[in-house]
Coordinates of C-alpha atoms in Angstrom, one line a residue:
M1 CA 156.5 380.9 -33.9
S2 CA 156.1 379.6 -30.3
R3 CA 155.2 376.0 -29.6
Q4 CA 151.9 377.1 -28.1
S5 CA 150.8 379.1 -31.2
S6 CA 151.9 376.2 -33.4
S7 CA 149.7 373.8 -31.5
H8 CA 146.8 376.2 -31.7
Q9 CA 147.2 376.4 -35.4
R10 CA 147.3 372.6 -35.8
S11 CA 144.1 372.2 -33.8
E12 CA 142.3 374.7 -36.0
T13 CA 143.6 373.5 -39.4
D14 CA 143.8 369.8 -38.4
K15 CA 146.6 369.2 -40.8
G16 CA 148.2 366.4 -38.8
T17 CA 151.8 367.7 -39.4
T18 CA 154.7 367.7 -37.1
E19 CA 155.9 370.7 -35.1
E20 CA 158.4 371.6 -37.8
G21 CA 156.1 370.8 -40.7
P22 CA 154.3 373.5 -42.7
P23 CA 150.7 374.1 -41.8
E24 CA 149.6 373.7 -45.4
G25 CA 150.5 371.6 -48.4
P26 CA 150.2 367.9 -49.1
A27 CA 150.8 365.4 -46.3
P28 CA 154.0 363.4 -46.5
E29 CA 153.9 359.7 -47.6
G30 CA 153.6 357.0 -44.9
P31 CA 151.4 356.7 -41.9
P32 CA 149.9 359.9 -40.5
Q33 CA 151.6 361.1 -37.3
R34 CA 149.9 361.3 -33.9
T35 CA 148.6 364.7 -32.9
P36 CA 149.3 366.0 -29.3
D37 CA 145.7 367.0 -29.1
I38 CA 144.7 363.6 -27.6
P39 CA 141.7 364.8 -25.5
A40 CA 140.0 366.3 -28.5
Q41 CA 140.5 363.1 -30.5
R42 CA 139.0 361.0 -27.7
Q43 CA 136.0 363.2 -27.4
E44 CA 135.4 363.1 -31.1
G45 CA 136.0 359.3 -31.3
A46 CA 133.6 358.7 -28.4
G47 CA 130.8 360.3 -30.3
E48 CA 131.4 358.2 -33.3
R49 CA 131.4 355.0 -31.3
D50 CA 128.1 356.0 -29.7
A51 CA 126.6 356.5 -33.1
D52 CA 128.0 353.2 -34.5
P53 CA 128.5 350.4 -31.9
E54 CA 130.6 348.5 -34.5
Q55 CA 133.3 351.2 -34.7
E56 CA 136.7 349.7 -34.3
V57 CA 137.9 349.5 -30.7
G58 CA 141.6 349.7 -29.6
T59 CA 143.1 351.1 -32.8
V60 CA 146.2 353.2 -32.9
P61 CA 145.2 356.9 -32.6
G62 CA 145.4 358.7 -35.9
V63 CA 145.2 355.5 -38.0
A64 CA 142.1 355.3 -40.0
A65 CA 140.2 352.0 -39.7
V66 CA 140.1 349.9 -42.9
P67 CA 136.6 349.1 -44.0
G68 CA 135.5 345.6 -43.3
V69 CA 138.4 344.8 -40.9
G70 CA 137.4 344.3 -37.3
T71 CA 140.0 344.7 -34.5
V72 CA 140.4 343.2 -31.0
P73 CA 141.0 345.5 -28.0
G74 CA 144.6 345.4 -26.6
V75 CA 147.8 344.4 -28.2
A76 CA 146.1 342.5 -31.0
A77 CA 144.2 345.6 -32.0
V78 CA 147.4 347.7 -32.0
R79 CA 149.1 345.1 -34.2
E80 CA 146.2 344.9 -36.6
G81 CA 146.0 348.7 -36.8
W82 CA 149.8 348.8 -37.5
R83 CA 149.4 346.3 -40.2
A84 CA 146.5 348.2 -41.8
A85 CA 148.5 351.4 -41.7
K86 CA 151.7 349.8 -43.0
Y87 CA 150.0 347.7 -45.7
P88 CA 146.6 349.4 -46.4
V89 CA 146.2 347.8 -49.9
V90 CA 146.8 344.3 -48.6
A91 CA 144.5 344.9 -45.6
R92 CA 141.7 346.2 -47.8
T93 CA 142.2 343.3 -50.2
V94 CA 142.1 340.7 -47.5
A95 CA 139.0 342.3 -45.9
W96 CA 137.1 342.5 -49.1
T97 CA 138.1 338.9 -50.1
V98 CA 137.0 337.5 -46.7
T99 CA 133.7 339.4 -46.9
G100 CA 133.1 338.3 -50.5
L101 CA 133.9 334.6 -49.7
S102 CA 131.5 334.8 -46.7
F103 CA 128.7 336.0 -49.0
A104 CA 129.6 333.4 -51.6
F105 CA 129.7 330.6 -49.0
V106 CA 126.3 331.5 -47.6
F107 CA 124.8 332.0 -51.1
L108 CA 126.1 328.6 -52.3
A109 CA 124.7 326.9 -49.2
L110 CA 121.2 328.5 -49.8
S111 CA 121.3 327.4 -53.5
L112 CA 122.9 324.0 -53.3
P113 CA 120.8 321.3 -55.0
T114 CA 120.4 317.8 -53.7
K115 CA 121.3 315.9 -56.9
L116 CA 124.6 315.9 -58.7
T117 CA 122.8 316.2 -62.1
L118 CA 121.4 319.6 -61.0
L119 CA 124.8 320.9 -59.9
E120 CA 125.1 323.4 -62.8
P121 CA 125.7 327.2 -63.0
S122 CA 122.0 327.8 -63.7
A123 CA 121.2 326.3 -60.3
F124 CA 122.7 329.3 -58.7
L125 CA 120.9 332.0 -60.8
R126 CA 118.4 332.5 -58.0
I127 CA 117.5 335.0 -55.3
P128 CA 117.1 332.9 -52.1
V129 CA 114.3 334.4 -49.9
E130 CA 116.0 332.9 -46.9
G131 CA 119.0 335.2 -47.4
I132 CA 116.8 338.3 -47.6
F133 CA 114.9 337.3 -44.5
G134 CA 118.2 336.6 -42.7
A135 CA 119.7 340.0 -43.7
T136 CA 116.5 341.8 -42.5
L137 CA 116.7 340.0 -39.1
L138 CA 120.4 340.8 -38.6
L139 CA 119.8 344.5 -39.4
M140 CA 117.0 344.7 -36.9
L141 CA 118.8 343.1 -33.9
P142 CA 121.1 344.9 -31.5
S143 CA 124.8 344.2 -31.4
M144 CA 125.0 341.3 -29.0
A145 CA 121.8 339.6 -30.1
R146 CA 122.9 339.9 -33.7
R147 CA 126.1 338.1 -33.0
V148 CA 124.4 335.2 -31.2
V149 CA 121.8 334.9 -33.9
A150 CA 124.4 335.0 -36.6
V151 CA 126.4 332.2 -35.1
V152 CA 123.4 330.0 -34.5
A153 CA 121.9 330.6 -37.9
G154 CA 125.3 329.9 -39.5
A155 CA 125.6 326.6 -37.6
V156 CA 122.1 325.6 -38.7
L157 CA 122.8 326.5 -42.3
G158 CA 126.0 324.5 -42.1
A159 CA 124.1 321.5 -40.8
L160 CA 121.6 321.9 -43.7
T161 CA 124.5 322.0 -46.1
I162 CA 125.9 318.8 -44.7
L163 CA 122.5 317.2 -45.2
N164 CA 122.4 318.5 -48.8
L165 CA 125.7 316.9 -49.4
L166 CA 124.5 313.6 -48.0
D167 CA 121.4 313.9 -50.2
I168 CA 123.7 314.3 -53.2
G169 CA 125.6 311.1 -52.2
F170 CA 122.6 309.0 -51.5
N171 CA 120.8 310.1 -54.7
E172 CA 123.9 309.2 -56.7
F173 CA 124.4 305.8 -55.1
L174 CA 121.0 304.7 -53.8
G175 CA 118.6 306.8 -55.9
R176 CA 117.0 308.5 -53.0
G177 CA 117.6 311.3 -50.5
F178 CA 119.2 310.9 -47.0
N179 CA 116.7 309.9 -44.3
V180 CA 117.8 311.7 -41.1
V181 CA 116.0 309.1 -38.9
L182 CA 117.1 305.8 -40.5
D183 CA 120.2 306.3 -42.6
W184 CA 123.0 307.2 -40.1
I185 CA 123.8 303.5 -39.7
L186 CA 124.5 303.4 -43.5
L187 CA 127.5 305.6 -42.9
D188 CA 129.1 302.8 -41.1
D189 CA 128.4 300.5 -44.0
A190 CA 130.0 303.1 -46.3
E191 CA 133.1 303.1 -44.2
A192 CA 133.2 299.3 -44.3
Y193 CA 132.7 299.4 -48.1
V194 CA 135.7 301.8 -48.5
K195 CA 137.8 299.6 -46.2
D196 CA 136.9 296.4 -48.0
S197 CA 137.4 298.0 -51.4
L198 CA 140.5 300.2 -50.9
G199 CA 142.0 299.0 -47.6
G200 CA 142.1 300.2 -44.0
T201 CA 144.4 303.2 -44.6
A202 CA 142.1 304.6 -47.3
A203 CA 139.1 304.1 -45.1
T204 CA 140.8 305.9 -42.1
V205 CA 141.8 308.8 -44.3
A206 CA 138.3 309.0 -45.8
V207 CA 136.7 309.0 -42.3
I208 CA 139.0 311.7 -41.1
G209 CA 138.4 313.7 -44.2
V210 CA 134.6 313.5 -43.8
V211 CA 134.8 314.5 -40.1
V212 CA 137.1 317.4 -40.9
L213 CA 134.9 318.6 -43.7
A214 CA 131.7 318.4 -41.6
V215 CA 133.4 320.4 -38.8
A216 CA 134.8 322.9 -41.3
V217 CA 131.4 323.5 -42.9
L218 CA 129.8 324.1 -39.5
V219 CA 132.5 326.5 -38.3
L220 CA 133.1 328.3 -41.5
M221 CA 129.4 328.8 -42.1
A222 CA 128.9 330.3 -38.6
L223 CA 131.9 332.6 -39.1
A224 CA 130.6 333.6 -42.5
V225 CA 127.2 334.7 -41.2
L226 CA 128.9 336.5 -38.3
R227 CA 131.1 338.3 -40.7
I228 CA 128.2 339.3 -42.9
G229 CA 126.3 340.6 -39.9
N230 CA 129.2 342.7 -38.8
V231 CA 129.8 344.2 -42.2
M232 CA 126.1 345.0 -42.6
A233 CA 126.0 346.7 -39.2
R234 CA 129.0 348.9 -40.2
N235 CA 127.3 349.8 -43.4
S236 CA 123.7 349.7 -42.3
A237 CA 122.4 352.3 -44.8
V238 CA 123.8 350.5 -47.8
A239 CA 122.8 347.1 -46.4
T240 CA 119.2 348.3 -45.7
R241 CA 118.8 349.7 -49.2
T242 CA 120.3 346.5 -50.8
T243 CA 118.1 344.2 -48.8
L244 CA 115.0 346.3 -49.7
V245 CA 115.8 346.2 -53.4
L246 CA 116.4 342.4 -53.4
G247 CA 113.2 341.9 -51.4
T248 CA 111.2 343.9 -53.9
V249 CA 112.7 342.1 -56.8
W250 CA 112.0 338.7 -55.2
V251 CA 108.4 339.6 -54.6
M252 CA 107.9 340.9 -58.2
C253 CA 109.6 337.8 -59.7
A254 CA 107.5 335.5 -57.4
A255 CA 104.3 337.2 -58.4
L256 CA 105.2 337.1 -62.2
G257 CA 106.4 333.5 -62.0
V258 CA 109.8 334.4 -63.5
Q259 CA 111.9 331.3 -64.2
V260 CA 115.5 330.6 -65.1
A261 CA 116.4 327.2 -66.6
G262 CA 113.0 325.9 -65.7
A263 CA 113.2 326.9 -62.0
P264 CA 111.8 330.0 -60.2
F265 CA 114.2 332.9 -60.0
A266 CA 112.6 333.9 -56.7
S267 CA 113.8 330.8 -54.8
R268 CA 112.7 329.3 -51.5
S269 CA 114.5 326.0 -52.0
T270 CA 116.1 325.9 -48.5
T271 CA 112.7 326.4 -46.9
A272 CA 111.2 323.8 -49.1
L273 CA 114.0 321.3 -48.3
V274 CA 113.5 321.9 -44.5
Q275 CA 109.8 321.3 -44.9
D276 CA 110.5 318.2 -47.0
R277 CA 112.8 316.7 -44.4
A278 CA 110.4 317.4 -41.6
E279 CA 107.7 315.7 -43.6
R280 CA 109.9 312.7 -44.3
V281 CA 110.7 312.4 -40.6
R282 CA 106.9 312.5 -39.8
K283 CA 106.2 309.8 -42.5
T284 CA 109.1 307.7 -41.2
L285 CA 107.8 307.7 -37.7
K286 CA 104.3 306.9 -38.9
D287 CA 105.7 304.2 -41.2
E288 CA 107.3 302.5 -38.2
R289 CA 104.0 302.0 -36.5
E290 CA 102.1 301.0 -39.6
F291 CA 104.7 298.5 -40.9
A292 CA 104.8 296.7 -37.5
K293 CA 101.1 296.0 -37.9
V294 CA 101.5 294.8 -41.6
A295 CA 104.4 292.6 -40.6
A296 CA 102.3 290.9 -37.9
V297 CA 99.8 289.7 -40.5
D298 CA 101.1 286.6 -42.4
T299 CA 99.0 284.7 -45.0
Y300 CA 101.2 281.6 -44.5
G301 CA 102.3 282.2 -41.0
D302 CA 100.1 279.4 -39.5
T303 CA 100.2 277.0 -42.4
P304 CA 101.4 273.6 -41.3
G305 CA 104.7 272.3 -42.7
D306 CA 103.0 269.4 -44.5
Q307 CA 100.9 271.8 -46.5
L308 CA 103.9 273.9 -47.7
L309 CA 105.9 273.4 -50.9
T310 CA 104.4 270.0 -51.8
G311 CA 105.1 270.6 -55.5
L312 CA 108.9 270.7 -54.8
R313 CA 109.4 267.7 -52.6
G314 CA 112.6 265.9 -53.4
K315 CA 114.1 268.8 -55.3
D316 CA 117.4 270.4 -54.5
M317 CA 116.5 274.1 -54.4
I318 CA 119.0 276.8 -55.0
F319 CA 118.0 280.5 -54.5
T320 CA 120.7 282.8 -55.8
F321 CA 121.0 286.6 -55.7
I322 CA 123.4 288.1 -58.2
E323 CA 124.7 291.4 -56.9
S324 CA 123.6 294.5 -58.9
Y325 CA 122.1 292.4 -61.7
G326 CA 119.5 294.9 -63.0
R327 CA 117.4 295.7 -66.0
A328 CA 120.2 297.9 -67.3
A329 CA 122.4 294.9 -67.8
I330 CA 119.9 293.6 -70.4
E331 CA 118.6 296.8 -72.0
D332 CA 121.3 299.5 -71.9
P333 CA 123.0 299.7 -75.3
A334 CA 126.4 300.1 -73.8
I335 CA 126.0 297.0 -71.6
A336 CA 123.4 294.7 -73.1
P337 CA 125.2 293.2 -76.1
G338 CA 127.6 291.1 -74.0
V339 CA 125.1 290.3 -71.3
D340 CA 122.4 289.3 -73.7
K341 CA 124.8 287.1 -75.6
T342 CA 125.7 285.4 -72.4
L343 CA 122.1 284.8 -71.4
K344 CA 121.1 283.5 -74.8
N345 CA 124.1 281.2 -74.9
A346 CA 123.4 280.0 -71.3
T347 CA 119.7 279.3 -72.3
K348 CA 120.9 277.2 -75.2
R349 CA 123.4 275.2 -73.1
L350 CA 120.8 274.5 -70.5
N351 CA 118.3 273.3 -73.1
E352 CA 120.9 271.0 -74.6
A353 CA 121.5 269.5 -71.1
G354 CA 117.7 268.9 -70.6
F355 CA 117.0 271.9 -68.5
A356 CA 114.3 274.5 -69.2
S357 CA 113.8 278.0 -67.9
K358 CA 111.4 280.9 -67.7
S359 CA 112.0 284.5 -66.7
G360 CA 110.3 287.8 -65.8
W361 CA 110.9 291.1 -64.0
L362 CA 110.6 292.1 -60.4
T363 CA 110.7 295.7 -59.1
S364 CA 113.2 295.8 -56.2
A365 CA 112.6 297.7 -53.0
T366 CA 116.1 299.2 -53.2
Y367 CA 118.4 300.7 -55.8
G368 CA 122.2 301.0 -56.2
G369 CA 122.9 299.3 -52.8
S370 CA 121.5 298.0 -49.5
S371 CA 121.2 294.6 -51.0
W372 CA 119.8 293.1 -47.9
L373 CA 116.6 295.1 -48.4
G374 CA 116.1 293.4 -51.7
H375 CA 116.9 290.0 -50.3
S376 CA 114.4 290.4 -47.4
T377 CA 111.7 291.8 -49.7
F378 CA 111.9 288.9 -52.0
L379 CA 112.0 286.2 -49.3
T380 CA 109.4 287.6 -46.9
G381 CA 106.8 289.1 -49.2
L382 CA 107.0 292.4 -47.4
W383 CA 108.1 295.7 -49.0
I384 CA 111.2 296.4 -47.0
D385 CA 112.7 299.6 -48.4
N386 CA 114.5 301.0 -45.4
Q387 CA 116.6 299.9 -42.5
N388 CA 113.9 300.3 -39.9
R389 CA 111.6 298.0 -41.7
Y390 CA 114.4 295.5 -42.0
R391 CA 115.1 295.6 -38.3
T392 CA 111.4 295.3 -37.6
V393 CA 110.8 292.2 -39.7
T394 CA 114.0 290.4 -38.8
A395 CA 113.2 290.9 -35.1
G396 CA 109.8 289.1 -35.6
D397 CA 108.7 285.7 -36.9
H398 CA 107.3 286.6 -40.3
M399 CA 107.8 283.6 -42.5
S400 CA 110.3 283.8 -45.4
I401 CA 110.5 281.4 -48.3
T402 CA 113.6 279.8 -46.8
R403 CA 111.9 279.3 -43.5
A404 CA 109.0 277.7 -45.2
F405 CA 111.4 275.0 -46.5
Q406 CA 112.7 274.6 -43.0
R407 CA 109.2 274.3 -41.5
T408 CA 108.4 271.4 -43.8
G409 CA 111.2 269.3 -42.2
A410 CA 111.8 267.9 -45.7
W411 CA 114.9 269.9 -46.5
R412 CA 118.2 270.8 -45.0
T413 CA 118.6 274.6 -45.3
V414 CA 121.9 276.4 -45.7
G415 CA 123.2 279.8 -46.6
I416 CA 126.4 280.6 -48.6
M417 CA 127.3 284.2 -47.7
P418 CA 130.7 285.3 -49.0
G419 CA 129.8 288.9 -48.4
V420 CA 129.2 288.4 -44.7
Q421 CA 132.4 289.0 -42.7
K422 CA 131.1 289.0 -39.2
A423 CA 128.3 287.5 -37.1
W424 CA 125.0 287.4 -38.9
P425 CA 122.1 286.7 -36.5
E426 CA 119.5 287.1 -39.2
G427 CA 120.4 283.6 -40.3
K428 CA 118.1 282.3 -37.6
F429 CA 115.2 284.5 -38.8
Y430 CA 115.6 283.2 -42.3
G431 CA 115.3 279.6 -41.1
L432 CA 118.8 278.5 -42.2
D433 CA 120.1 275.4 -40.4
H434 CA 123.7 276.5 -41.1
V435 CA 125.3 279.7 -42.6
Y436 CA 128.7 279.7 -44.2
D437 CA 130.1 283.2 -44.3
S438 CA 133.4 284.4 -45.8
R439 CA 135.4 283.0 -42.8
D440 CA 133.9 279.5 -43.3
L441 CA 134.5 278.9 -47.0
G442 CA 138.2 278.2 -46.8
Y443 CA 139.3 280.8 -49.3
K444 CA 143.1 281.5 -49.4
G445 CA 143.2 283.9 -52.4
P446 CA 143.0 287.7 -52.7
K447 CA 140.0 289.9 -52.4
F448 CA 138.6 291.4 -55.6
S449 CA 138.0 294.9 -54.3
W450 CA 134.9 294.6 -52.1
S451 CA 134.1 291.0 -53.1
T452 CA 135.9 288.6 -50.7
M453 CA 136.2 285.8 -53.2
P454 CA 135.2 285.0 -56.8
D455 CA 131.7 283.6 -57.4
Q456 CA 133.2 280.4 -59.0
Y457 CA 135.1 279.7 -55.8
A458 CA 132.0 280.3 -53.6
L459 CA 130.0 277.8 -55.7
K460 CA 132.8 275.3 -55.6
A461 CA 133.0 275.7 -51.8
F462 CA 129.2 275.1 -51.7
E463 CA 129.7 271.9 -53.6
R464 CA 132.5 270.7 -51.3
L465 CA 130.8 271.7 -48.0
E466 CA 127.2 270.8 -48.7
H467 CA 125.9 270.0 -52.1
G468 CA 128.4 267.3 -53.0
K469 CA 127.9 265.4 -49.7
K470 CA 125.5 262.5 -49.2
R471 CA 122.4 263.5 -47.3
D472 CA 119.2 261.8 -46.1
K473 CA 117.1 264.8 -47.4
P474 CA 117.3 267.3 -50.3
L475 CA 119.0 270.6 -49.9
M476 CA 117.6 274.1 -49.9
S477 CA 120.3 276.8 -50.3
E478 CA 120.4 280.5 -50.4
I479 CA 123.6 281.8 -52.2
I480 CA 124.7 285.4 -52.5
L481 CA 127.1 286.0 -55.4
T482 CA 129.3 289.1 -55.0
S483 CA 131.7 289.4 -57.9
S484 CA 129.4 291.9 -59.7
H485 CA 129.5 294.3 -56.7
Q486 CA 130.8 297.8 -57.4
P487 CA 133.4 299.1 -58.2
W488 CA 133.6 296.3 -60.8
A489 CA 137.3 296.0 -60.8
P490 CA 139.2 293.8 -60.8
I491 CA 137.0 291.0 -62.2
P492 CA 137.8 287.3 -61.8
K493 CA 138.1 285.0 -64.8
T494 CA 136.4 281.7 -65.3
I495 CA 138.8 278.8 -64.8
P496 CA 138.5 275.0 -64.9
W497 CA 136.7 273.8 -61.8
S498 CA 139.5 271.4 -61.1
E499 CA 141.9 274.3 -60.7
V500 CA 139.9 276.3 -58.2
G501 CA 141.5 274.7 -55.2
D502 CA 141.8 276.9 -52.1
G503 CA 141.7 280.1 -54.2
S504 CA 145.4 280.8 -54.4
V505 CA 145.2 280.5 -58.2
Y506 CA 143.4 283.8 -58.2
K507 CA 146.4 285.9 -57.0
A508 CA 147.8 286.3 -60.5
I509 CA 144.3 287.0 -61.9
Q510 CA 143.6 289.7 -59.3
K511 CA 147.0 291.3 -59.8
A512 CA 146.5 291.5 -63.6
G513 CA 143.0 293.0 -63.3
K514 CA 142.0 296.6 -63.6
K515 CA 142.3 299.1 -60.7
P516 CA 139.0 300.2 -59.1
A517 CA 140.0 303.9 -59.3
D518 CA 140.6 303.6 -63.1
V519 CA 137.2 302.1 -63.7
F520 CA 134.8 303.5 -61.2
T521 CA 135.5 307.2 -62.1
D522 CA 135.3 306.6 -65.9
P523 CA 131.7 306.7 -67.2
D524 CA 132.4 304.5 -70.2
K525 CA 134.7 302.0 -68.5
V526 CA 132.4 301.6 -65.5
K527 CA 129.6 300.4 -67.8
T528 CA 131.8 298.0 -69.7
E529 CA 133.3 296.5 -66.6
Y530 CA 129.9 296.2 -64.9
G531 CA 128.6 294.2 -67.9
R532 CA 131.6 292.0 -67.8
S533 CA 131.1 291.3 -64.1
V534 CA 127.5 290.3 -64.7
Q535 CA 128.6 288.0 -67.5
Y536 CA 131.1 286.4 -65.1
S537 CA 128.5 285.8 -62.4
V538 CA 125.9 284.4 -64.8
N539 CA 128.4 282.1 -66.4
S540 CA 129.7 280.9 -63.1
L541 CA 126.2 280.0 -61.9
I542 CA 125.1 278.3 -65.1
D543 CA 128.4 276.4 -65.4
Y544 CA 127.9 275.2 -61.9
V545 CA 124.4 273.9 -62.6
L546 CA 125.5 272.1 -65.8
K547 CA 128.5 270.5 -64.0
Y548 CA 127.0 269.6 -60.6
G549 CA 123.2 269.8 -61.2
N550 CA 120.9 266.8 -61.8
K551 CA 117.3 266.0 -62.6
N552 CA 116.2 267.2 -59.2
T553 CA 118.0 270.5 -59.4
V554 CA 115.8 273.7 -59.3
L555 CA 117.5 277.1 -59.6
V556 CA 115.8 280.4 -58.9
F557 CA 118.2 283.4 -59.5
L558 CA 117.7 287.1 -59.7
G559 CA 119.3 290.5 -59.2
D560 CA 118.9 292.2 -55.8
H561 CA 118.8 295.7 -57.3
Q562 CA 119.9 297.9 -60.2
P563 CA 123.4 299.3 -60.3
L564 CA 123.9 302.9 -59.2
A565 CA 122.8 305.8 -61.5
R566 CA 126.3 306.1 -63.1
V567 CA 125.6 302.8 -64.7
S568 CA 121.9 302.3 -65.0
G569 CA 121.2 306.0 -65.9
D570 CA 119.2 308.8 -64.3
N571 CA 115.6 308.0 -63.5
A572 CA 116.2 304.3 -64.2
S573 CA 113.6 301.8 -63.1
R574 CA 114.2 299.4 -60.2
D575 CA 113.5 296.3 -62.2
V576 CA 115.7 293.3 -62.0
P577 CA 115.5 290.0 -64.0
V578 CA 114.4 286.8 -62.3
A579 CA 114.5 283.3 -63.7
I580 CA 113.6 279.7 -62.7
V581 CA 115.6 276.8 -64.1
A582 CA 114.5 273.2 -63.7
H583 CA 115.2 269.8 -65.3
D584 CA 111.7 268.5 -64.3
K585 CA 109.2 269.9 -66.7
A586 CA 106.5 269.7 -64.0
V587 CA 108.2 272.4 -62.0
L588 CA 107.8 275.0 -64.8
D589 CA 104.3 273.8 -65.6
R590 CA 103.2 274.9 -62.2
I591 CA 104.0 278.6 -63.1
S592 CA 102.8 278.5 -66.7
H593 CA 100.0 281.0 -65.6
W594 CA 102.5 283.5 -64.5
G595 CA 103.1 284.7 -68.1
W596 CA 106.9 284.5 -67.8
Q597 CA 108.9 284.1 -71.0
D598 CA 110.9 281.1 -72.0
G599 CA 114.7 281.4 -71.5
L600 CA 116.9 283.4 -69.1
M601 CA 116.4 286.8 -70.7
P602 CA 113.0 288.4 -70.1
G603 CA 111.8 290.8 -72.8
D604 CA 109.5 293.8 -72.9
K605 CA 106.4 291.7 -72.8
A606 CA 107.4 289.8 -69.7
P607 CA 105.3 290.8 -66.6
V608 CA 106.7 293.2 -64.0
W609 CA 105.8 292.4 -60.4
K610 CA 106.7 294.1 -57.2
M611 CA 109.4 292.0 -55.6
S612 CA 107.3 291.6 -52.4
S613 CA 104.6 289.7 -54.4
F614 CA 106.9 286.8 -55.3
R615 CA 106.7 284.9 -51.9
D616 CA 103.0 284.4 -52.0
R617 CA 102.9 283.6 -55.7
F618 CA 105.7 281.1 -55.2
L619 CA 104.2 279.4 -52.1
D620 CA 100.8 279.3 -53.9
A621 CA 102.2 277.8 -57.1
Y622 CA 104.0 275.0 -55.3
G623 CA 101.5 274.3 -52.5
P624 CA 98.8 271.6 -52.4
N625 CA 96.0 274.1 -53.0
R626 CA 97.4 276.2 -55.8
S627 CA 94.9 278.7 -57.2
Y628 CA 95.0 277.8 -60.9

């Protein structure tokens, strides 16, 4: 047979054999051979590309494209085609895996809840309407527009995923979602917390990890949506039918109210979250304007100093915040036994020394963290539950309880702030004549995780630097105790006051203590150690009053907020205990109408007030014109 007739036969039968190969029979194993009839193939391929703009470009002639695998013109395309031809099973597996992961990635992003407690398999048994709408849009758009929209939509979905992850973290630690207007500054505080708790290296690694994760989510989500769009375009008929079926099912389930695990099967959670965030932004901006007006009105702002706090003249006042000392410490069955025993024993010891006490409950403006919001709410009488409110009030001249003492001119006012490790300009706002931060207290011992020094040392330094010195006027002090700050490991031990020294004695105690990672991640240990830390703080404070207090000592102490949900429980209240201790019976007589209970441990019948109501009640009770 001549070469010409053989070529003619191959063009008619299209067997793809070599010149010497038979015209019929099964094709040999391995990649198909190129046919000399190149013009015919090009003409045929051109028609296919016109019909499907997503047809592979630049592949090796005669090599079938692998479904789901895109190629790049030029050398890369030839190499990809060669690989697909040489390893067709691997190529198909990789293609389907990448496509499946893309669909899974997008689906998880559309279904991701904003609370860790909701992160269960049932949360993903949904049909997200946003996915159906997105698929419809991608099918309708031409090639170039589809790619652009896919990348933009993927990046937006990635950003929403990052916000969802932030919501999970904020709900876990602070009991609320992430505020896109106000809470970015708290990420700096989180980095500082990790650095203070675990060291600079761990903080650096954590920051790098977070940045890499955020970039990866944005990029991978954009690539995933782009991948899905390309696959749908290459399989438009199947994609259209699938989208139509899912859309029909969604509409029917929505109309019938079908639910799975208590949530609608026809989901629109992503849309609802976007609407919720937009509403929160609107409320935040509105709140800024309204709070500025509220903060400008001050019931006691113009009260002369000689008419303030007349019922406490001559008394040494101590206002003490105990970190994370919340209602859970007194009522949670896993925590309460040890704390309650400590409070009852402390009450008994105070009574034996001639002191009396009364206690109640305050509802804090914060939860799980952001202690300064609780401090400012208690002292100013304003509800300060976000960073913007805090900035607004501390930039003004609204009077705090501590500033009221300063205005009288009858007290020296000081602050003991072991948790402050850099300049703290708010001291001027609070009316403190002098602030001792962690750098001023002379501590030479080790840190106890986040806490820069044990509470007993901070109180001993207060005695050495201020309280124990001779003065021509009584002292008003604000003291922040930090040993009960998370992660509640290691915890200091109470030692004889004479052995405190410069804090070097705590090196062995710190070394022998538990590791933060061993405690904070264990749901049982974390509660136990939290309770022990509160016991330590309360004992340190009461021991100080019994050793260094006198007949003119008046102590007001309270928690700044509840511990995070891992300790206080899901949906826990924001209540914290508050108590007043005094040697002079007349001091407690002035608050007899408050309804507080005797002793340091408030019970169920003790009143619960908003923390912001305390300032005016306190200034009223101890002013010359009290209202009872």
